[in-house]
Coordinates of C-alpha atoms and ligand atoms in Angstrom, one line a residue:
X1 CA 89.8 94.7 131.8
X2 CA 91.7 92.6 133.9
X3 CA 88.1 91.5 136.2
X4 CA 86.5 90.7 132.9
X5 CA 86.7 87.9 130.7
X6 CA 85.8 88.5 126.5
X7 CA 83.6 86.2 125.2
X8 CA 84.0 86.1 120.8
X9 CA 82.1 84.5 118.1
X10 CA 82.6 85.2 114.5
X11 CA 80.5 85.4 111.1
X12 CA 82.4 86.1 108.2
X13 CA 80.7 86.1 104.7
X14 CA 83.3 85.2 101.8
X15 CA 82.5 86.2 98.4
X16 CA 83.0 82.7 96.3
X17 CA 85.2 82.9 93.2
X18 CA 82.9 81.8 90.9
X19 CA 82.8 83.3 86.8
X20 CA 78.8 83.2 87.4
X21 CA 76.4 84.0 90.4
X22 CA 74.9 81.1 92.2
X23 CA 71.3 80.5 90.7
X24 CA 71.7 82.3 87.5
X25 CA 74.0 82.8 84.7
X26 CA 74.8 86.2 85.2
X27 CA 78.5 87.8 85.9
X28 CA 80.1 88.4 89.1
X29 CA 82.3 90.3 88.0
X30 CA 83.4 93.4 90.5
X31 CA 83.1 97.3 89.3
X32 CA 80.4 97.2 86.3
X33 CA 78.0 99.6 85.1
X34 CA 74.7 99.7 87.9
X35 CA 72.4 96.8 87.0
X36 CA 73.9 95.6 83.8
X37 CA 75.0 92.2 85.2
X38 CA 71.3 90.9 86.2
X39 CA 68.5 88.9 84.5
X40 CA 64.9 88.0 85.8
X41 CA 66.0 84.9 88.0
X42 CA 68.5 87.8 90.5
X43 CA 66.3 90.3 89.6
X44 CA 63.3 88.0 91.5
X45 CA 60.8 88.3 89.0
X46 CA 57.7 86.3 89.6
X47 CA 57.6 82.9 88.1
X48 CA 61.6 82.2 87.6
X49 CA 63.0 79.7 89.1
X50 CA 66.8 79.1 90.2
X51 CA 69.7 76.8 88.9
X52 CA 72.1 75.7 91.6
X53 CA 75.6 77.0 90.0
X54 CA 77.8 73.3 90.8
X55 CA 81.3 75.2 91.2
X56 CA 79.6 76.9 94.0
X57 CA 79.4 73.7 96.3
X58 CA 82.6 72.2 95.3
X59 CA 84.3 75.4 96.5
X60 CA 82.8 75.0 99.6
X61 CA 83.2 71.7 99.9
X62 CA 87.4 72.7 99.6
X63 CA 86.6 75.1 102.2
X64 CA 84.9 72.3 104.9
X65 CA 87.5 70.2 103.9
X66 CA 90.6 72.8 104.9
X67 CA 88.9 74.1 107.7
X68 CA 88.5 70.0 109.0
X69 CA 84.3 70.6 108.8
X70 CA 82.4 67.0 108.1
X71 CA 80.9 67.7 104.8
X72 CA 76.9 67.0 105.1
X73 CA 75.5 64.4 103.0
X74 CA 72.9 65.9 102.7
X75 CA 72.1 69.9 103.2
X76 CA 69.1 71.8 101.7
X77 CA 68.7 75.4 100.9
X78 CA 66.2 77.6 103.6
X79 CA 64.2 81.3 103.0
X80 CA 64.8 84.0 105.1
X81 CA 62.9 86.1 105.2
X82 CA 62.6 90.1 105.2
X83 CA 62.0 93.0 103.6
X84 CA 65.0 95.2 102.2
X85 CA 65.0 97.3 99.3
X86 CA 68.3 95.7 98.1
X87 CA 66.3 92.2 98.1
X88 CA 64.3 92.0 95.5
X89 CA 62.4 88.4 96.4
X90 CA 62.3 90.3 100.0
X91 CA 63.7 86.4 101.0
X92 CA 67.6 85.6 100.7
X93 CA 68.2 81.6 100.0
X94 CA 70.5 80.3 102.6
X95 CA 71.0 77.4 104.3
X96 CA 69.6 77.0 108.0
X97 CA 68.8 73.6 109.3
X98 CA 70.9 72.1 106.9
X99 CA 74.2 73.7 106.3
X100 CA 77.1 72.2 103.6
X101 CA 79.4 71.5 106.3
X102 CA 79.6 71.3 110.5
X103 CA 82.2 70.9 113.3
X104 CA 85.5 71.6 112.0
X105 CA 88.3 74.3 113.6
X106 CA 91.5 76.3 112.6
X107 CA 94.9 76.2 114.3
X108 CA 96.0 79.6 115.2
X109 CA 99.1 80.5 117.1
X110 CA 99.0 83.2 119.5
X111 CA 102.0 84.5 121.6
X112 CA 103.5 81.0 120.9
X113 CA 100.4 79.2 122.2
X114 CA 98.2 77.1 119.8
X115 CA 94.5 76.9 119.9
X116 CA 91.7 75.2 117.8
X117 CA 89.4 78.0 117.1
X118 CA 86.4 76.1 116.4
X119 CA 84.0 76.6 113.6
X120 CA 80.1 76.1 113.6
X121 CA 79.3 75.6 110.6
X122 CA 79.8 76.5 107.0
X123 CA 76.8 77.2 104.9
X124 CA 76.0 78.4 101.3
X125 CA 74.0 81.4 100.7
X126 CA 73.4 84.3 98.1
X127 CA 74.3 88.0 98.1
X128 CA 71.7 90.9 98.5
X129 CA 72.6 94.0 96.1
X130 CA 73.1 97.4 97.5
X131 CA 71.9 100.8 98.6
X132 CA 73.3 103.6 97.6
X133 CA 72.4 106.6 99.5
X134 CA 75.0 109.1 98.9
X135 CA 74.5 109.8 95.4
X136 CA 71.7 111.7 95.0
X137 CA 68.4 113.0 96.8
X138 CA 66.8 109.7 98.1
X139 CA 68.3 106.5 97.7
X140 CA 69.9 103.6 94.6
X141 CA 70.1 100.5 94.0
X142 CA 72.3 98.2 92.3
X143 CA 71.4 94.5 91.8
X144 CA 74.8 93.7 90.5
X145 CA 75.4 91.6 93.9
X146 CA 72.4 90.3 94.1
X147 CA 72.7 86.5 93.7
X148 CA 76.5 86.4 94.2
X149 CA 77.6 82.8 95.9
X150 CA 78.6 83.0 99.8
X151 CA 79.5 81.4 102.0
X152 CA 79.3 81.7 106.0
X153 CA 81.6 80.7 108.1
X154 CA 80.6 80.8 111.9
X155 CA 82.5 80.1 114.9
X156 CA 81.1 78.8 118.3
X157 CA 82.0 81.5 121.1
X158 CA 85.4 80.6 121.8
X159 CA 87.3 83.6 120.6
X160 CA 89.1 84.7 123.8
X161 CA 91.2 87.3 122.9
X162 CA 90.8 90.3 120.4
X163 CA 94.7 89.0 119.2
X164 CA 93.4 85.4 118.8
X165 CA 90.2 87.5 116.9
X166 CA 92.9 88.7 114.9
X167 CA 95.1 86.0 113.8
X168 CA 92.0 83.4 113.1
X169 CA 90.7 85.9 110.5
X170 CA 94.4 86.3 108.8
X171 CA 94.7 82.6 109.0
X172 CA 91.0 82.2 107.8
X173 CA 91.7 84.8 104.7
X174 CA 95.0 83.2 104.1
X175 CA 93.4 79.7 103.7
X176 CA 90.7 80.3 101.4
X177 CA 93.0 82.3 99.3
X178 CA 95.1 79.6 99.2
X179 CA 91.7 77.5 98.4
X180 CA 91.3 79.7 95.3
X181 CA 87.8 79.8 96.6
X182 CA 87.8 83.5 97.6
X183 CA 89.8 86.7 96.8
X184 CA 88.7 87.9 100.5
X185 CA 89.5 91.6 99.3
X186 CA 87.5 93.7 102.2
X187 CA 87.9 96.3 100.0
X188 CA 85.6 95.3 97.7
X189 CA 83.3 93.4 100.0
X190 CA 84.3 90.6 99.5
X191 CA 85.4 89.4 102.8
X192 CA 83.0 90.8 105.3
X193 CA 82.9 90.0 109.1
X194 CA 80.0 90.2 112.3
X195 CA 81.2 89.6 115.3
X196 CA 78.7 88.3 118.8
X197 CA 81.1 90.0 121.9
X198 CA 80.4 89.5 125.4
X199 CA 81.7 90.1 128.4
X200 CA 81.5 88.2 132.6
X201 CA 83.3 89.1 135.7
X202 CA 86.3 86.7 135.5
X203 CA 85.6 83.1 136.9
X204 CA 81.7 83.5 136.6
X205 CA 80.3 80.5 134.7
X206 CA 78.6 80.6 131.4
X207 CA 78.5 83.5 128.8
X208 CA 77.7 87.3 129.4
X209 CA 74.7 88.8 127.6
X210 CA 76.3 88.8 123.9
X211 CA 75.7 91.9 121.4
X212 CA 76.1 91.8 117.7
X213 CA 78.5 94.4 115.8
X214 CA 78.2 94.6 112.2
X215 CA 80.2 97.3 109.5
X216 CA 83.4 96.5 110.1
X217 CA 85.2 97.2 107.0
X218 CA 88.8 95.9 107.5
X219 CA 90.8 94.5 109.8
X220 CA 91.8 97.5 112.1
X221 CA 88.3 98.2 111.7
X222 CA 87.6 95.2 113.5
X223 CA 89.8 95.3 116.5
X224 CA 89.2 99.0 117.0
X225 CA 85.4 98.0 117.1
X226 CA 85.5 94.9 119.1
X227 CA 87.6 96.9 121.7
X228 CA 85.4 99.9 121.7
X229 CA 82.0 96.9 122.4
X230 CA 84.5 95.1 125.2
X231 CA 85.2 98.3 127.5
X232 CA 81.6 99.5 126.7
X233 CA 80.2 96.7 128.0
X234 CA 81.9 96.7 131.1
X235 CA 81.4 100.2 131.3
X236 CA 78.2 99.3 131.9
X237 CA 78.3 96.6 134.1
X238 CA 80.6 98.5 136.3
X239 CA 78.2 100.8 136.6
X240 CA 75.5 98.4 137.5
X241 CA 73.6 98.7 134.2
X242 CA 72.7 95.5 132.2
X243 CA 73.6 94.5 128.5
X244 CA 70.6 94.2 126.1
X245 CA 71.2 91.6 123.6
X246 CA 71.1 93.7 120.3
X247 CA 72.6 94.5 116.9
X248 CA 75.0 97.6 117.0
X249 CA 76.5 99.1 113.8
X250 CA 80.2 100.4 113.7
X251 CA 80.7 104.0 112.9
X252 CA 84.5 104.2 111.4
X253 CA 84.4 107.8 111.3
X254 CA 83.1 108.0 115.0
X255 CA 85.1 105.0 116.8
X256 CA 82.0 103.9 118.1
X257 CA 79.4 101.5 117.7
X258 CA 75.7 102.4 118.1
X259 CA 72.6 100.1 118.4
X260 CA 70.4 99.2 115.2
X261 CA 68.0 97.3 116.3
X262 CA 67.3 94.7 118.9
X263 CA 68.6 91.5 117.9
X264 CA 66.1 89.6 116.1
X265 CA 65.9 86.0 116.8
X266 CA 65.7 83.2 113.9
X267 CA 62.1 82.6 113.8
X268 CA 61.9 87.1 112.8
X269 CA 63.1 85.4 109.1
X270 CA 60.2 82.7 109.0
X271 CA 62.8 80.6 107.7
X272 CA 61.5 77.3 105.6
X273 CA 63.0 75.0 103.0
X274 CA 63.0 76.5 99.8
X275 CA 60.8 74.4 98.0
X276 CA 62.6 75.5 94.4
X277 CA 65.4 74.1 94.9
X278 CA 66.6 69.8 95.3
X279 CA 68.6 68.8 98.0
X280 CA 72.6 69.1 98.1
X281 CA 73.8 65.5 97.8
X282 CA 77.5 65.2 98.3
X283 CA 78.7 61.9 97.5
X284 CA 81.9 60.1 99.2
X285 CA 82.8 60.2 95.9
X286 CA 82.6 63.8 95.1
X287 CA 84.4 64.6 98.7
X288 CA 87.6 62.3 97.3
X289 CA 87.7 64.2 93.5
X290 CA 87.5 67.5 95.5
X291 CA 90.5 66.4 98.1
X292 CA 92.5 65.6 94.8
X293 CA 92.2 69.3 93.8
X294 CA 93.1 70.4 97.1
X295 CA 96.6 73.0 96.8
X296 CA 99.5 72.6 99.6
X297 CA 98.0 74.9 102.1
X298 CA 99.2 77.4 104.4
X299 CA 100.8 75.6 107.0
X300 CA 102.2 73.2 105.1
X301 CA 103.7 75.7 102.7
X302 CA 104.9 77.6 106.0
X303 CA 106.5 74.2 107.3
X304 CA 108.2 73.4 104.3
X305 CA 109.8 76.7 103.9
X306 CA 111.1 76.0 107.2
X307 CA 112.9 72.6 106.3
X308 CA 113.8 73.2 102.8
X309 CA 115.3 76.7 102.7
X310 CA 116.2 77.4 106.1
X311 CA 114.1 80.0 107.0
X312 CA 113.2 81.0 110.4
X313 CA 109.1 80.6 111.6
X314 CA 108.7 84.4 111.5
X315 CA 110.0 84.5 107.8
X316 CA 108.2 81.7 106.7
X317 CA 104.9 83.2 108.5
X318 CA 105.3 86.6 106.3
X319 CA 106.2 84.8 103.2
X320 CA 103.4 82.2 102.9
X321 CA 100.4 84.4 104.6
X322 CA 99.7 85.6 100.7
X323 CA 99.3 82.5 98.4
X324 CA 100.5 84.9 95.4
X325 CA 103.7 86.1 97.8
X326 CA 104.3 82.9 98.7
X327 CA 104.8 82.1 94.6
X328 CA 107.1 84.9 93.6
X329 CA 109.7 83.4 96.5
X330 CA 109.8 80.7 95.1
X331 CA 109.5 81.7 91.4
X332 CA 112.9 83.4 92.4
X333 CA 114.9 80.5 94.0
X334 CA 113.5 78.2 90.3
X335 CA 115.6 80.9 89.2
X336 CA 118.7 79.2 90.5
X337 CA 119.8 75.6 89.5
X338 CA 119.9 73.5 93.0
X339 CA 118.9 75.7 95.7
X340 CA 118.7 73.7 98.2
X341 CA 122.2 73.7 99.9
X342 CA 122.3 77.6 99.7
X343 CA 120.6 78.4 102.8
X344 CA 122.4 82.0 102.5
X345 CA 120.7 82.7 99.1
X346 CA 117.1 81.7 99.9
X347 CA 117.5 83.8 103.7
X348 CA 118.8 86.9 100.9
X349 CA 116.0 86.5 99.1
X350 CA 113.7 86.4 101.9
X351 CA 115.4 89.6 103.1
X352 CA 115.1 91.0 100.0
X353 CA 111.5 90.4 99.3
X354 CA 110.3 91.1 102.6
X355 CA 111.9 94.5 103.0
X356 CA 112.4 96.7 100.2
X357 CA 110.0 94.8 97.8
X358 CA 107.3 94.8 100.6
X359 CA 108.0 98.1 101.5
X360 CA 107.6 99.8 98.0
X361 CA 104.1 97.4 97.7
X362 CA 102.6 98.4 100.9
X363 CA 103.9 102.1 100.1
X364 CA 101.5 101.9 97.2
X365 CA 99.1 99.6 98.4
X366 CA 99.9 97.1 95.6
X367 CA 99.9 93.3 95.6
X368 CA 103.0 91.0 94.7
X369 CA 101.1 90.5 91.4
X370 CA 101.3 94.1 90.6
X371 CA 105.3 94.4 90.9
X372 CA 107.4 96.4 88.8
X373 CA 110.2 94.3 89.8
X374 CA 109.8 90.0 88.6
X375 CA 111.4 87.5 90.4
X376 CA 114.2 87.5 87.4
X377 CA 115.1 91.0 88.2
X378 CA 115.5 90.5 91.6
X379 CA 117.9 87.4 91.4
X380 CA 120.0 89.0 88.5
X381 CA 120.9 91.5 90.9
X382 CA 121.2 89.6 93.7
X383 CA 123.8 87.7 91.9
X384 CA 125.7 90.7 91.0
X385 CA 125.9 91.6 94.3
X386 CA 127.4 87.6 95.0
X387 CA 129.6 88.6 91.9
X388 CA 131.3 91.9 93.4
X389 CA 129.6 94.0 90.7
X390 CA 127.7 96.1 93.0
X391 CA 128.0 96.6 96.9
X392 CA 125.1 95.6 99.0
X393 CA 124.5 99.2 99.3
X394 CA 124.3 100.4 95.9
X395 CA 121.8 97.6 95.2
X396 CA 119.4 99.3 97.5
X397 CA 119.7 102.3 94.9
X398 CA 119.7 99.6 91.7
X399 CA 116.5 98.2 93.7
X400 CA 114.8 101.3 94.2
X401 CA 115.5 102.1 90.2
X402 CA 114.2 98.6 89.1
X403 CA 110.9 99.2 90.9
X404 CA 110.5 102.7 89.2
X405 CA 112.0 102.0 86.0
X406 CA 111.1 98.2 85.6
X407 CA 114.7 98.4 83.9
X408 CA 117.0 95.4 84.2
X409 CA 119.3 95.2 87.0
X410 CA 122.7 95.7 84.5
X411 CA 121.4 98.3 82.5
X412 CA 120.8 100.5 85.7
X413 CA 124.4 99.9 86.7
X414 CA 125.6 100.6 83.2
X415 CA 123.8 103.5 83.1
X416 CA 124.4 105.2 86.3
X417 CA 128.2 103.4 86.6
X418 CA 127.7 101.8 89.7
X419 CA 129.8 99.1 89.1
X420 CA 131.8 98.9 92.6
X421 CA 135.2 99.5 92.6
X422 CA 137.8 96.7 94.1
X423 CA 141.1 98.0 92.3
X424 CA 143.4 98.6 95.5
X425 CA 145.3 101.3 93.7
X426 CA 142.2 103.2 93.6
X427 CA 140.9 102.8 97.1
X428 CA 144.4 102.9 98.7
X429 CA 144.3 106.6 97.4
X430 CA 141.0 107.5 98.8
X431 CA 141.7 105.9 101.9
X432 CA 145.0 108.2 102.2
X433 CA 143.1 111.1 101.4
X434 CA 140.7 110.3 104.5
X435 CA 143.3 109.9 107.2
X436 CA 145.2 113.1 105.9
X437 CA 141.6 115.0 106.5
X438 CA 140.5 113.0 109.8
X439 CA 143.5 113.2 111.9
X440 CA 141.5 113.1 115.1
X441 CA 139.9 110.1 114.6
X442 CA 142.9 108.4 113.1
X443 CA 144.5 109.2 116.8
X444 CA 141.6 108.1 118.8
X445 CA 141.8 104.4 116.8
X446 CA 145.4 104.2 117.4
X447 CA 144.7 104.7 121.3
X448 CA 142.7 101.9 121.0
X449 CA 139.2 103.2 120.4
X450 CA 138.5 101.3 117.6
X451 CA 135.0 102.2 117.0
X452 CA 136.6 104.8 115.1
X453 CA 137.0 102.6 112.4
X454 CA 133.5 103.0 111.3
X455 CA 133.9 106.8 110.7
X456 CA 137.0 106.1 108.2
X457 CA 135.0 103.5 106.2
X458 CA 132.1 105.5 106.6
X459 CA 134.1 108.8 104.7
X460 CA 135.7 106.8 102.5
X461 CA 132.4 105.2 101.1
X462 CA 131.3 108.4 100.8
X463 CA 134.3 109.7 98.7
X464 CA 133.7 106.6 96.6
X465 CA 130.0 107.4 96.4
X466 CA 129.3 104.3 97.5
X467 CA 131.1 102.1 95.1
X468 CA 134.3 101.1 96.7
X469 CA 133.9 97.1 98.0
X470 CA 133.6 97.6 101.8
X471 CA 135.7 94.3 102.2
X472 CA 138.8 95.7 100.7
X473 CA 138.1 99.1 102.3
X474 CA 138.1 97.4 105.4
X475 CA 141.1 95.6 105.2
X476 CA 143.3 98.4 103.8
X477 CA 142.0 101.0 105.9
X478 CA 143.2 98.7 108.9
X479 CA 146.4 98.1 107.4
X480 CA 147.0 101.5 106.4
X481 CA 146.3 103.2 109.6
X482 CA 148.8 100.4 111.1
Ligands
LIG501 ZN1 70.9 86.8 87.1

């Protein structure tokens, strides 16, 4: 690897959030009944013609605008053509000559470095349904999709780095969430990704011969495949072979990708303007209304976490990469009155959030929006914790109860009597129960190993099932075995 240099460029197709598909009135909505959601205009019936869908150009305007793209004037919508059975006008309307947007970039961070990954263009285009072929002897198809708003987003080869590959599509996904423009769920096809990979002998000029790998169906998916193309490529360079510019396919199952086709070039679609559509005019005006609408994005959520509540980058990075994640922190610190000075309660409900919340979430594979546990809940506890009421420990149980039961925190402690115990009396006569039964370790702490502490508070919480306030235990324990 380390006589190579990886050359990266990347498509990625993002479902737009629109109630209505782009040239016709029919839903977009995800998961219904084969073919009910179509009409003759996606169907491609002969002697239709199609209705530009407005919302469909304003989000992408929000997109050029985020990503720093100059918005075109002027753009027009292109044919391409080919035959598919999923196609039914056997051309897809795009945009080719004229894309919505051109020339913009994305800031990404990579081990500490930043870098402009730079993007092509943006342009507008329409879904093609799909092919089942697992279903039954032959094959299906499903129009639903057909005629769902796109748009592309290309970059110019300047990907470097499978990491930096990595962290422009998370920053990419993160952004057009943010946007509102895009759910980006690759689960559902909605976010999808081609990537152009090459490979050169390290300080060799120019670009390597680049292939195209397409059916990557998530993240990991990606890397795994990029990395398999990268050390094929100079597997066969090292071997004196050459690279044939072509389109390769990733097999998930196989961890390999394997050639389709050779790469067709653009004049294989015949593309020309599409005569039944007008032009895209975006006026200066339009571009400032749209700017209005624009949310607080990413970054500037990220920095502002930073300087308003304390939190360190890393934090800040977790907490804003989800728009909707992003909402419940700060849904929890509304929850208290000025927030501002308490840098310790916004880092607890950081800490909070990001460990056991996120870990029952990614357990389940469920989003913030689908928690058990609302920001309420988990600042009612929190402050009973702040209170005494409960140790920190026992609120890992009380947590753990709230996100199965969806119970309040005080009813939980009510119910299981966790309240923690500070009465001295009481933890006086535990803690003289555990030195009468730990008479070793009591000895090695008064030689002056006092690491031996931790066993003593460690069997004394137990005793106390976890209730007893570690603070007191601490200092009595200490006194005590003075
Ligand atoms: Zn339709």
């Amino acid at each position: 690897m380390e006589k190579y240099r990886v050359t990266i460029g990347l498509e990625v197709h993002a479902h737009i959030k629109t109630v209505s598909k782009i040239f016709c009135g029919c839903s977009t909505e995800f998961g219904a009944e084969p073919n009910t959601h179509t009409c003759p205009v996606c169907m491609g019936m002969p002697g239709v013609l199609p209705v530009l869908n407005k919302k469909v150009v304003e989000y992408g305007i929000r997109a050029a605008i985020a990503t720093n793209c100059s918005v075109a004037p002027y753009s027009i919508f292109a044919r391409k053509n080919y035959f598919y059975p999923d196609l039914p006008k056997n051309y897809q309307v795009s945009q080719y000559e004229k894309p919505l947007a051109e020339n913009g970039f994305i800031e990404v961070t990579v081990e500490g470095e930043k870098k402009k990954i730079e993007i092509l263009r943006i342009h507008l285009e329409e879904d093609a349904g799909k092919s089942i072929h697992d279903m039954c002897e032959g094959s299906l198809v499903d129009f639903n999709r057909t005629g769902t708003p796109l748009m592309e987003i290309v970059t110019t080869p300047c990907i470097s780095s499978l990491a930096e590959t990595q962290e422009y599509l998370k920053t990419l996904k993160s952004i057009l969430q943010y946007l509102g423009v895009s759910d980006c769920d690759m689960e559902k096809g909605s976010l999808r990704c081609d990537a152009n990979i090459s490979v050169k002998p390290a300080g060799e000029e120019g670009l390597g011969v680049k292939t195209e790998v397409k059916n990557m169906n998530s993240f990991k998916g990606i890397q795994r495949a990029l990395e398999y193309e990268s050390e094929r490529q100079i597997e066969v360079l090292e071997g004196g072979g050459k690279i044939h510019q072509e389109t390769r396919l990733w097999d998930e199952k196989a961890e390999k990708t394997f050639s389709m086709r050779s790469k067709e070039e653009a004049h294989d679609y015949r593309y020309f303007p599409e005569p039944d559509l007008v032009p895209i005019v975006v006026s200066e005006k339009w571009k400032e209304e749209v700017l209005k609408t624009l949310p607080e994005l990413p970054r500037a959520r990220r920095k502002r976490f930073i300087n308003n509540y304390g939190l360190s980058d890393y934090d800040s990075k977790i907490l804003t990469a989800e728009k909707a994640l992003a909402d419940y922190y700060e849904d929890c610190l509304k929850k208290v009155k000025d927030v501002s000075g308490d840098k310790k309660f916004c880092k607890t409900v950081a800490n909070w959030i990001m460990g056991d919340l996120m870990g029952h979430l990614n357990e389940e594979n469920k989003s913030v929006e689908e928690s058990p546990v609302s920001p309420e809940m988990l600042v009612d506890m929190i402050e009973l914790i702040n209170k005494g009421t409960i140790s920190g420990k026992i609120a890992k149980t009380v947590f753990d109860d709230m996100y199965k039961t969806g119970k309040a925190p005080a009813d939980i402690i009510k119910e299981k009597n966790l309240v923690q115990v500070s009465d001295e009396g009481e933890i006086i006569k535990i803690i003289k129960e555990v030195i009468g039964e730990n008479p070793a370790s009591v000895e090695s702490y008064r030689k002056g190993k006092e690491k031996a502490i931790g066993f003593l508070i460690g069997q004394v919480m137990k005793k106390s099932k976890g209730k007893a306030n570690p603070a007191v235990v601490n200092r009595i324990l200490k006194e005590q075995l003075k």
